[in-house]
Amino acid sequence: MGALLALASAVCYGLSDFAGGLLSRRAGFVAVALAGQLGGLVLALAAAPAFPVTAVPVSDLGWGALSGVGTGLGMLFLFRGLSRGAMSMVVPVSAVSGVALPAVVGVALLGDHPSALSWLGIAVAVPALWLVSRGEGAGGRRTGASAFDGLLAGTGIALQYVALAQAAPRAGVWPVVTGRLAAALTILPLLVTAGAAARRAGGRQVLLAAGTGAMAATALMFYLAATREELLVVAVVLSSFYPAIPVLLGITALRERLSALQTAGLLGAAAAIGLLTLG
C-alpha cells in the first residue's frame, strides 16, 4: 500500500509540475510559485479535518514547517537555475540529489534497512531519473553554476521529504498545512525583490497557479501517508519519479519528441518501480 501511495504522490507532483511549467510561460514565475503555495495551504486546511488526529504537538508542526522551508528554497534555486537557461543541467541534478540525499539520511541516520531488491531498485532509479529529466538541452548552458543551483534545489527537495517524514501519524496532515505556510513565507521576500516580469500574473493565472499548488499539496499528503507504511528511502525514491509525468505528457499532449536518453530513463524508471514495489 505504501508503494502505491508514493506512486500516487509522484503522479500528482508530475501533473502539478507540468501545469505549473506551462503557466510559468505566461505569468511571472514568482507569482506562480507563491500562488501555488497559497493554493496548497487552502487545500490542506480543507482536507485536514478528514484525517484522524489524536494530538498535534508543536514538534510535528515544526517538522512540517521545516519541510516547507525546504520546498520554498528548492523552488527558488530551481527557478534561478532555469532563469539562466540551464534546464538541461539544473533539472536532472536537482532530481537525482533530491533522491540520493534522503536515501543516505534514511539509511545512515534513521535506521532504514532496504531489502536487496529495493537496493537494486534504488541503484537503477538514480541514473533513470537523471536520464528522464535530461532533455535535449538546446540553448542550455552546462556550467558549474548551473549544477550548483541544481544541487541546492535538490537539497531543498531532500529537506522537504526528510523533515515531513518525521511528523508522527498522530498529527494527521497538519504538518502539510504548516509546511505550505512556511513555503509561502520563504518565497514571499522574492516577490518584493524580483523584477516586474517575475511578479506579473492576471487573476485567472493566479487561480490556475493555486490549482497547481493544491495538486502539489495532495502529492505531499500521499507522500506523508506513504512514509507511514513504507521505509523512508523507498517512499522518497518512488515519489521522486514525478519528472516522468511531464515527459510523458509532453509527448502525448504537446507532441514533443522523446530523446533516446529519455527513452532509456523511462525504461529504467519502470524497472526500478517494479523492483521497489516487490522489495
PDB file of C-alpha atoms in Angstrom:
ATOM      1  CA  MET A   1       0.000   0.000   0.000  1.00  0.00           C
ATOM      2  CA  GLY A   2       2.854   2.357   0.826  1.00  0.00           C
ATOM      3  CA  ALA A   3       4.353   1.918  -2.638  1.00  0.00           C
ATOM      4  CA  LEU A   4       1.038   2.790  -4.291  1.00  0.00           C
ATOM      5  CA  LEU A   5       0.673   5.903  -2.120  1.00  0.00           C
ATOM      6  CA  ALA A   6       4.198   7.016  -3.071  1.00  0.00           C
ATOM      7  CA  LEU A   7       3.453   6.489  -6.768  1.00  0.00           C
ATOM      8  CA  ALA A   8       0.219   8.479  -6.379  1.00  0.00           C
ATOM      9  CA  SER A   9       2.358  11.257  -4.911  1.00  0.00           C
ATOM     10  CA  ALA A  10       4.632  11.120  -7.957  1.00  0.00           C
ATOM     11  CA  VAL A  11       1.672  11.354 -10.344  1.00  0.00           C
ATOM     12  CA  CYS A  12       0.189  14.358  -8.513  1.00  0.00           C
ATOM     13  CA  TYR A  13       3.547  16.134  -8.336  1.00  0.00           C
ATOM     14  CA  GLY A  14       4.183  15.438 -12.005  1.00  0.00           C
ATOM     15  CA  LEU A  15       0.797  16.852 -13.024  1.00  0.00           C
ATOM     16  CA  SER A  16       1.438  19.914 -10.853  1.00  0.00           C
ATOM     17  CA  ASP A  17       4.876  20.472 -12.394  1.00  0.00           C
ATOM     18  CA  PHE A  18       3.536  20.064 -15.928  1.00  0.00           C
ATOM     19  CA  ALA A  19       0.689  22.551 -15.387  1.00  0.00           C
ATOM     20  CA  GLY A  20       2.890  24.949 -13.444  1.00  0.00           C
ATOM     21  CA  GLY A  21       5.550  24.852 -16.145  1.00  0.00           C
ATOM     22  CA  LEU A  22       3.019  25.757 -18.833  1.00  0.00           C
ATOM     23  CA  LEU A  23       1.629  28.517 -16.650  1.00  0.00           C
ATOM     24  CA  SER A  24       5.078  29.969 -15.962  1.00  0.00           C
ATOM     25  CA  ARG A  25       5.436  30.647 -19.680  1.00  0.00           C
ATOM     26  CA  ARG A  26       2.526  33.092 -19.449  1.00  0.00           C
ATOM     27  CA  ALA A  27       2.958  34.581 -15.984  1.00  0.00           C
ATOM     28  CA  GLY A  28       5.785  35.578 -13.657  1.00  0.00           C
ATOM     29  CA  PHE A  29       7.361  32.536 -12.010  1.00  0.00           C
ATOM     30  CA  VAL A  30       7.465  34.145  -8.550  1.00  0.00           C
ATOM     31  CA  ALA A  31       3.765  34.947  -8.666  1.00  0.00           C
ATOM     32  CA  VAL A  32       3.028  31.407  -9.867  1.00  0.00           C
ATOM     33  CA  ALA A  33       5.164  29.887  -7.106  1.00  0.00           C
ATOM     34  CA  LEU A  34       3.599  31.967  -4.330  1.00  0.00           C
ATOM     35  CA  ALA A  35       0.031  31.452  -5.541  1.00  0.00           C
ATOM     36  CA  GLY A  36       0.743  27.742  -5.750  1.00  0.00           C
ATOM     37  CA  GLN A  37       1.826  27.554  -2.116  1.00  0.00           C
ATOM     38  CA  LEU A  38      -1.229  29.522  -1.014  1.00  0.00           C
ATOM     39  CA  GLY A  39      -3.475  27.207  -3.036  1.00  0.00           C
ATOM     40  CA  GLY A  40      -1.814  24.253  -1.371  1.00  0.00           C
ATOM     41  CA  LEU A  41      -2.393  25.846   2.031  1.00  0.00           C
ATOM     42  CA  VAL A  42      -6.121  26.242   1.342  1.00  0.00           C
ATOM     43  CA  LEU A  43      -6.421  22.647   0.130  1.00  0.00           C
ATOM     44  CA  ALA A  44      -4.510  21.258   3.111  1.00  0.00           C
ATOM     45  CA  LEU A  45      -6.653  23.257   5.546  1.00  0.00           C
ATOM     46  CA  ALA A  46      -9.820  21.988   3.879  1.00  0.00           C
ATOM     47  CA  ALA A  47      -8.599  18.367   3.945  1.00  0.00           C
ATOM     48  CA  ALA A  48      -7.177  18.342   7.473  1.00  0.00           C
ATOM     49  CA  PRO A  49     -10.494  17.612   9.305  1.00  0.00           C
ATOM     50  CA  ALA A  50     -10.967  14.470   7.197  1.00  0.00           C
ATOM     51  CA  PHE A  51      -7.841  12.803   8.647  1.00  0.00           C
ATOM     52  CA  PRO A  52      -7.752  11.219  12.127  1.00  0.00           C
ATOM     53  CA  VAL A  53      -5.839  13.250  14.689  1.00  0.00           C
ATOM     54  CA  THR A  54      -5.014  12.234  18.250  1.00  0.00           C
ATOM     55  CA  ALA A  55      -2.639  15.101  19.045  1.00  0.00           C
ATOM     56  CA  VAL A  56      -0.852  17.887  17.202  1.00  0.00           C
ATOM     57  CA  PRO A  57       2.369  18.579  19.111  1.00  0.00           C
ATOM     58  CA  VAL A  58       4.458  21.608  18.261  1.00  0.00           C
ATOM     59  CA  SER A  59       7.293  19.271  17.270  1.00  0.00           C
ATOM     60  CA  ASP A  60       5.225  17.722  14.461  1.00  0.00           C
ATOM     61  CA  LEU A  61       4.150  21.142  13.227  1.00  0.00           C
ATOM     62  CA  GLY A  62       7.791  22.192  13.373  1.00  0.00           C
ATOM     63  CA  TRP A  63       8.836  19.268  11.163  1.00  0.00           C
ATOM     64  CA  GLY A  64       6.140  20.291   8.720  1.00  0.00           C
ATOM     65  CA  ALA A  65       7.335  23.898   8.732  1.00  0.00           C
ATOM     66  CA  LEU A  66      10.934  22.796   8.145  1.00  0.00           C
ATOM     67  CA  SER A  67       9.700  20.703   5.237  1.00  0.00           C
ATOM     68  CA  GLY A  68       8.014  23.797   3.804  1.00  0.00           C
ATOM     69  CA  VAL A  69      11.229  25.804   4.093  1.00  0.00           C
ATOM     70  CA  GLY A  70      12.864  23.071   2.021  1.00  0.00           C
ATOM     71  CA  THR A  71      10.070  23.363  -0.553  1.00  0.00           C
ATOM     72  CA  GLY A  72      10.451  27.137  -0.791  1.00  0.00           C
ATOM     73  CA  LEU A  73      14.252  27.080  -1.039  1.00  0.00           C
ATOM     74  CA  GLY A  74      14.167  24.238  -3.553  1.00  0.00           C
ATOM     75  CA  MET A  75      11.813  26.174  -5.806  1.00  0.00           C
ATOM     76  CA  LEU A  76      13.835  29.392  -5.556  1.00  0.00           C
ATOM     77  CA  PHE A  77      17.117  27.745  -6.542  1.00  0.00           C
ATOM     78  CA  LEU A  78      15.416  25.685  -9.229  1.00  0.00           C
ATOM     79  CA  PHE A  79      13.869  28.787 -10.770  1.00  0.00           C
ATOM     80  CA  ARG A  80      17.173  30.684 -10.506  1.00  0.00           C
ATOM     81  CA  GLY A  81      18.869  27.914 -12.449  1.00  0.00           C
ATOM     82  CA  LEU A  82      16.100  27.785 -15.033  1.00  0.00           C
ATOM     83  CA  SER A  83      16.255  31.568 -15.441  1.00  0.00           C
ATOM     84  CA  ARG A  84      19.850  31.128 -16.604  1.00  0.00           C
ATOM     85  CA  GLY A  85      18.670  28.870 -19.411  1.00  0.00           C
ATOM     86  CA  ALA A  86      20.252  25.812 -17.825  1.00  0.00           C
ATOM     87  CA  MET A  87      17.345  23.367 -17.688  1.00  0.00           C
ATOM     88  CA  SER A  88      19.437  20.520 -19.124  1.00  0.00           C
ATOM     89  CA  MET A  89      21.708  20.693 -16.073  1.00  0.00           C
ATOM     90  CA  VAL A  90      19.551  22.044 -13.243  1.00  0.00           C
ATOM     91  CA  VAL A  91      16.568  19.673 -13.527  1.00  0.00           C
ATOM     92  CA  PRO A  92      18.462  16.347 -13.590  1.00  0.00           C
ATOM     93  CA  VAL A  93      20.898  17.395 -10.847  1.00  0.00           C
ATOM     94  CA  SER A  94      18.028  18.519  -8.614  1.00  0.00           C
ATOM     95  CA  ALA A  95      16.056  15.322  -9.309  1.00  0.00           C
ATOM     96  CA  VAL A  96      18.951  12.998  -8.524  1.00  0.00           C
ATOM     97  CA  SER A  97      20.213  14.873  -5.455  1.00  0.00           C
ATOM     98  CA  GLY A  98      16.629  15.131  -4.196  1.00  0.00           C
ATOM     99  CA  VAL A  99      16.551  11.308  -4.159  1.00  0.00           C
ATOM    100  CA  ALA A 100      20.114  10.498  -3.130  1.00  0.00           C
ATOM    101  CA  LEU A 101      20.316  12.762  -0.069  1.00  0.00           C
ATOM    102  CA  PRO A 102      17.152  11.416   1.665  1.00  0.00           C
ATOM    103  CA  ALA A 103      18.265   7.869   0.851  1.00  0.00           C
ATOM    104  CA  VAL A 104      21.599   8.476   2.590  1.00  0.00           C
ATOM    105  CA  VAL A 105      19.874  10.089   5.585  1.00  0.00           C
ATOM    106  CA  GLY A 106      17.347   7.261   5.823  1.00  0.00           C
ATOM    107  CA  VAL A 107      19.994   4.528   5.849  1.00  0.00           C
ATOM    108  CA  ALA A 108      22.733   6.301   7.815  1.00  0.00           C
ATOM    109  CA  LEU A 109      20.706   8.206  10.424  1.00  0.00           C
ATOM    110  CA  LEU A 110      17.164   6.818  10.567  1.00  0.00           C
ATOM    111  CA  GLY A 111      17.913   3.101  10.562  1.00  0.00           C
ATOM    112  CA  ASP A 112      16.276   2.161   7.249  1.00  0.00           C
ATOM    113  CA  HIS A 113      17.255  -1.309   6.028  1.00  0.00           C
ATOM    114  CA  PRO A 114      16.091  -1.785   2.427  1.00  0.00           C
ATOM    115  CA  SER A 115      15.899  -5.301   1.019  1.00  0.00           C
ATOM    116  CA  ALA A 116      18.246  -6.493  -1.706  1.00  0.00           C
ATOM    117  CA  LEU A 117      15.556  -5.885  -4.347  1.00  0.00           C
ATOM    118  CA  SER A 118      14.968  -2.378  -3.003  1.00  0.00           C
ATOM    119  CA  TRP A 119      18.693  -1.614  -3.153  1.00  0.00           C
ATOM    120  CA  LEU A 120      18.744  -2.795  -6.760  1.00  0.00           C
ATOM    121  CA  GLY A 121      15.710  -0.593  -7.478  1.00  0.00           C
ATOM    122  CA  ILE A 122      17.456   2.417  -5.935  1.00  0.00           C
ATOM    123  CA  ALA A 123      20.597   1.714  -7.962  1.00  0.00           C
ATOM    124  CA  VAL A 124      18.506   1.701 -11.146  1.00  0.00           C
ATOM    125  CA  ALA A 125      16.357   4.682 -10.120  1.00  0.00           C
ATOM    126  CA  VAL A 126      19.145   7.265  -9.728  1.00  0.00           C
ATOM    127  CA  PRO A 127      20.511   7.096 -13.313  1.00  0.00           C
ATOM    128  CA  ALA A 128      16.963   6.614 -14.628  1.00  0.00           C
ATOM    129  CA  LEU A 129      15.860   9.879 -13.011  1.00  0.00           C
ATOM    130  CA  TRP A 130      18.863  11.667 -14.488  1.00  0.00           C
ATOM    131  CA  LEU A 131      18.045  10.412 -17.972  1.00  0.00           C
ATOM    132  CA  VAL A 132      14.297  11.106 -17.738  1.00  0.00           C
ATOM    133  CA  SER A 133      14.902  14.658 -16.516  1.00  0.00           C
ATOM    134  CA  ARG A 134      17.522  15.429 -19.126  1.00  0.00           C
ATOM    135  CA  GLY A 135      16.067  16.916 -22.295  1.00  0.00           C
ATOM    136  CA  GLU A 136      17.858  17.860 -25.461  1.00  0.00           C
ATOM    137  CA  GLY A 137      19.271  20.910 -23.713  1.00  0.00           C
ATOM    138  CA  ALA A 138      19.118  23.222 -26.690  1.00  0.00           C
ATOM    139  CA  GLY A 139      20.390  26.605 -25.674  1.00  0.00           C
ATOM    140  CA  GLY A 140      21.191  25.469 -22.140  1.00  0.00           C
ATOM    141  CA  ARG A 141      24.490  26.481 -20.539  1.00  0.00           C
ATOM    142  CA  ARG A 142      26.038  23.488 -18.758  1.00  0.00           C
ATOM    143  CA  THR A 143      28.153  25.352 -16.242  1.00  0.00           C
ATOM    144  CA  GLY A 144      29.331  24.763 -12.705  1.00  0.00           C
ATOM    145  CA  ALA A 145      26.934  27.461 -11.510  1.00  0.00           C
ATOM    146  CA  SER A 146      24.023  25.614 -13.100  1.00  0.00           C
ATOM    147  CA  ALA A 147      24.999  22.349 -11.437  1.00  0.00           C
ATOM    148  CA  PHE A 148      25.318  24.187  -8.104  1.00  0.00           C
ATOM    149  CA  ASP A 149      21.813  25.616  -8.491  1.00  0.00           C
ATOM    150  CA  GLY A 150      20.548  22.117  -9.185  1.00  0.00           C
ATOM    151  CA  LEU A 151      22.355  20.723  -6.151  1.00  0.00           C
ATOM    152  CA  LEU A 152      20.897  23.435  -3.908  1.00  0.00           C
ATOM    153  CA  ALA A 153      17.429  22.839  -5.330  1.00  0.00           C
ATOM    154  CA  GLY A 154      17.808  19.105  -4.720  1.00  0.00           C
ATOM    155  CA  THR A 155      18.949  19.779  -1.166  1.00  0.00           C
ATOM    156  CA  GLY A 156      15.766  21.781  -0.570  1.00  0.00           C
ATOM    157  CA  ILE A 157      13.671  18.942  -2.009  1.00  0.00           C
ATOM    158  CA  ALA A 158      15.543  16.447   0.177  1.00  0.00           C
ATOM    159  CA  LEU A 159      14.850  18.586   3.252  1.00  0.00           C
ATOM    160  CA  GLN A 160      11.174  18.643   2.288  1.00  0.00           C
ATOM    161  CA  TYR A 161      10.988  14.847   2.121  1.00  0.00           C
ATOM    162  CA  VAL A 162      13.103  14.012   5.180  1.00  0.00           C
ATOM    163  CA  ALA A 163      11.540  16.590   7.505  1.00  0.00           C
ATOM    164  CA  LEU A 164       7.940  15.777   6.578  1.00  0.00           C
ATOM    165  CA  ALA A 165       8.580  12.074   7.196  1.00  0.00           C
ATOM    166  CA  GLN A 166       9.493  12.860  10.823  1.00  0.00           C
ATOM    167  CA  ALA A 167       5.968  14.070  11.646  1.00  0.00           C
ATOM    168  CA  ALA A 168       4.070  11.403  13.575  1.00  0.00           C
ATOM    169  CA  PRO A 169       0.761   9.908  12.342  1.00  0.00           C
ATOM    170  CA  ARG A 170      -0.969  11.421  15.388  1.00  0.00           C
ATOM    171  CA  ALA A 171      -0.791  14.861  13.734  1.00  0.00           C
ATOM    172  CA  GLY A 172      -2.776  13.893  10.630  1.00  0.00           C
ATOM    173  CA  VAL A 173      -1.927  16.223   7.749  1.00  0.00           C
ATOM    174  CA  TRP A 174      -1.453  19.331   9.865  1.00  0.00           C
ATOM    175  CA  PRO A 175       2.321  19.215   9.178  1.00  0.00           C
ATOM    176  CA  VAL A 176       1.449  19.678   5.484  1.00  0.00           C
ATOM    177  CA  VAL A 177      -0.555  22.772   6.469  1.00  0.00           C
ATOM    178  CA  THR A 178       2.352  24.344   8.352  1.00  0.00           C
ATOM    179  CA  GLY A 179       4.650  23.342   5.503  1.00  0.00           C
ATOM    180  CA  ARG A 180       2.607  25.236   2.907  1.00  0.00           C
ATOM    181  CA  LEU A 181       2.556  28.295   5.160  1.00  0.00           C
ATOM    182  CA  ALA A 182       6.326  28.121   5.690  1.00  0.00           C
ATOM    183  CA  ALA A 183       6.924  27.678   1.949  1.00  0.00           C
ATOM    184  CA  ALA A 184       4.823  30.739   1.153  1.00  0.00           C
ATOM    185  CA  LEU A 185       6.714  32.805   3.742  1.00  0.00           C
ATOM    186  CA  THR A 186      10.013  31.586   2.274  1.00  0.00           C
ATOM    187  CA  ILE A 187       9.021  32.670  -1.235  1.00  0.00           C
ATOM    188  CA  LEU A 188       7.347  35.955  -0.194  1.00  0.00           C
ATOM    189  CA  PRO A 189      10.573  38.040   0.112  1.00  0.00           C
ATOM    190  CA  LEU A 190      11.395  37.236  -3.513  1.00  0.00           C
ATOM    191  CA  LEU A 191       8.065  38.709  -4.567  1.00  0.00           C
ATOM    192  CA  VAL A 192       9.245  42.028  -3.121  1.00  0.00           C
ATOM    193  CA  THR A 193      12.740  41.969  -4.619  1.00  0.00           C
ATOM    194  CA  ALA A 194      12.063  40.330  -8.001  1.00  0.00           C
ATOM    195  CA  GLY A 195      11.504  42.326 -11.172  1.00  0.00           C
ATOM    196  CA  ALA A 196       8.093  43.237 -12.520  1.00  0.00           C
ATOM    197  CA  ALA A 197       8.134  40.409 -15.063  1.00  0.00           C
ATOM    198  CA  ALA A 198       8.582  37.794 -12.328  1.00  0.00           C
ATOM    199  CA  ARG A 199       5.618  39.229 -10.393  1.00  0.00           C
ATOM    200  CA  ARG A 200       3.267  39.579 -13.361  1.00  0.00           C
ATOM    201  CA  ALA A 201       0.079  37.471 -13.206  1.00  0.00           C
ATOM    202  CA  GLY A 202      -3.588  38.013 -14.030  1.00  0.00           C
ATOM    203  CA  GLY A 203      -6.472  36.887 -11.872  1.00  0.00           C
ATOM    204  CA  ARG A 204      -7.139  33.767 -13.939  1.00  0.00           C
ATOM    205  CA  GLN A 205      -3.470  32.835 -13.890  1.00  0.00           C
ATOM    206  CA  VAL A 206      -3.343  33.212 -10.103  1.00  0.00           C
ATOM    207  CA  LEU A 207      -6.318  30.861  -9.748  1.00  0.00           C
ATOM    208  CA  LEU A 208      -4.729  28.316 -12.075  1.00  0.00           C
ATOM    209  CA  ALA A 209      -1.471  28.557 -10.124  1.00  0.00           C
ATOM    210  CA  ALA A 210      -3.391  27.971  -6.899  1.00  0.00           C
ATOM    211  CA  GLY A 211      -4.837  24.840  -8.510  1.00  0.00           C
ATOM    212  CA  THR A 212      -1.379  23.502  -9.318  1.00  0.00           C
ATOM    213  CA  GLY A 213      -0.341  24.183  -5.734  1.00  0.00           C
ATOM    214  CA  ALA A 214      -3.366  22.285  -4.459  1.00  0.00           C
ATOM    215  CA  MET A 215      -2.271  19.322  -6.583  1.00  0.00           C
ATOM    216  CA  ALA A 216       1.242  19.557  -5.114  1.00  0.00           C
ATOM    217  CA  ALA A 217      -0.211  19.612  -1.595  1.00  0.00           C
ATOM    218  CA  THR A 218      -2.185  16.485  -2.474  1.00  0.00           C
ATOM    219  CA  ALA A 219       1.094  14.896  -3.559  1.00  0.00           C
ATOM    220  CA  LEU A 220       2.621  15.687  -0.173  1.00  0.00           C
ATOM    221  CA  MET A 221      -0.359  14.187   1.645  1.00  0.00           C
ATOM    222  CA  PHE A 222       0.053  10.985  -0.376  1.00  0.00           C
ATOM    223  CA  TYR A 223       3.778  11.034   0.395  1.00  0.00           C
ATOM    224  CA  LEU A 224       3.182  11.562   4.113  1.00  0.00           C
ATOM    225  CA  ALA A 225       0.794   8.598   4.138  1.00  0.00           C
ATOM    226  CA  ALA A 226       3.378   6.525   2.242  1.00  0.00           C
ATOM    227  CA  THR A 227       6.095   7.193   4.837  1.00  0.00           C
ATOM    228  CA  ARG A 228       3.787   5.735   7.477  1.00  0.00           C
ATOM    229  CA  GLU A 229       3.526   2.477   5.509  1.00  0.00           C
ATOM    230  CA  GLU A 230       6.946   2.236   3.872  1.00  0.00           C
ATOM    231  CA  LEU A 231      10.648   2.855   4.541  1.00  0.00           C
ATOM    232  CA  LEU A 232      11.644   6.497   4.001  1.00  0.00           C
ATOM    233  CA  VAL A 233      14.178   5.596   1.329  1.00  0.00           C
ATOM    234  CA  VAL A 234      11.614   3.611  -0.702  1.00  0.00           C
ATOM    235  CA  ALA A 235       8.867   6.251  -0.301  1.00  0.00           C
ATOM    236  CA  VAL A 236      11.245   9.014  -1.411  1.00  0.00           C
ATOM    237  CA  VAL A 237      12.508   7.147  -4.472  1.00  0.00           C
ATOM    238  CA  LEU A 238       9.026   6.197  -5.675  1.00  0.00           C
ATOM    239  CA  SER A 239       7.644   9.698  -5.024  1.00  0.00           C
ATOM    240  CA  SER A 240      10.584  11.181  -6.909  1.00  0.00           C
ATOM    241  CA  PHE A 241       9.596   9.628 -10.226  1.00  0.00           C
ATOM    242  CA  TYR A 242       7.408  12.703 -10.830  1.00  0.00           C
ATOM    243  CA  PRO A 243       9.695  14.042 -13.633  1.00  0.00           C
ATOM    244  CA  ALA A 244       8.469  11.171 -15.806  1.00  0.00           C
ATOM    245  CA  ILE A 245       4.932  12.597 -15.828  1.00  0.00           C
ATOM    246  CA  PRO A 246       5.775  15.916 -17.572  1.00  0.00           C
ATOM    247  CA  VAL A 247       7.905  13.965 -20.059  1.00  0.00           C
ATOM    248  CA  LEU A 248       5.036  11.623 -20.921  1.00  0.00           C
ATOM    249  CA  LEU A 249       2.524  14.474 -21.076  1.00  0.00           C
ATOM    250  CA  GLY A 250       4.887  16.462 -23.263  1.00  0.00           C
ATOM    251  CA  ILE A 251       4.937  13.571 -25.726  1.00  0.00           C
ATOM    252  CA  THR A 252       1.195  12.912 -25.716  1.00  0.00           C
ATOM    253  CA  ALA A 253      -0.282  16.385 -25.196  1.00  0.00           C
ATOM    254  CA  LEU A 254       2.358  18.698 -26.680  1.00  0.00           C
ATOM    255  CA  ARG A 255       3.722  16.256 -29.277  1.00  0.00           C
ATOM    256  CA  GLU A 256       7.268  16.725 -28.100  1.00  0.00           C
ATOM    257  CA  ARG A 257       9.933  14.298 -29.284  1.00  0.00           C
ATOM    258  CA  LEU A 258      11.318  11.747 -26.845  1.00  0.00           C
ATOM    259  CA  SER A 259      15.103  11.530 -26.928  1.00  0.00           C
ATOM    260  CA  ALA A 260      16.939   8.229 -26.798  1.00  0.00           C
ATOM    261  CA  LEU A 261      18.258   9.089 -23.335  1.00  0.00           C
ATOM    262  CA  GLN A 262      14.765   9.813 -22.037  1.00  0.00           C
ATOM    263  CA  THR A 263      13.507   6.534 -23.505  1.00  0.00           C
ATOM    264  CA  ALA A 264      16.239   4.682 -21.647  1.00  0.00           C
ATOM    265  CA  GLY A 265      15.367   6.626 -18.496  1.00  0.00           C
ATOM    266  CA  LEU A 266      11.678   5.742 -18.710  1.00  0.00           C
ATOM    267  CA  LEU A 267      12.510   2.071 -19.166  1.00  0.00           C
ATOM    268  CA  GLY A 268      14.851   2.246 -16.200  1.00  0.00           C
ATOM    269  CA  ALA A 269      12.184   4.008 -14.130  1.00  0.00           C
ATOM    270  CA  ALA A 270       9.681   1.255 -14.909  1.00  0.00           C
ATOM    271  CA  ALA A 271      12.215  -1.399 -13.865  1.00  0.00           C
ATOM    272  CA  ALA A 272      13.055   0.489 -10.655  1.00  0.00           C
ATOM    273  CA  ILE A 273       9.378   0.862  -9.739  1.00  0.00           C
ATOM    274  CA  GLY A 274       8.886  -2.868 -10.171  1.00  0.00           C
ATOM    275  CA  LEU A 275      11.912  -3.712  -8.030  1.00  0.00           C
ATOM    276  CA  LEU A 276      10.984  -1.273  -5.266  1.00  0.00           C
ATOM    277  CA  THR A 277       7.389  -2.466  -5.219  1.00  0.00           C
ATOM    278  CA  LEU A 278       8.404  -6.124  -4.993  1.00  0.00           C
ATOM    279  CA  GLY A 279      11.114  -5.336  -2.463  1.00  0.00           C
TER     280      GLY A 279
END
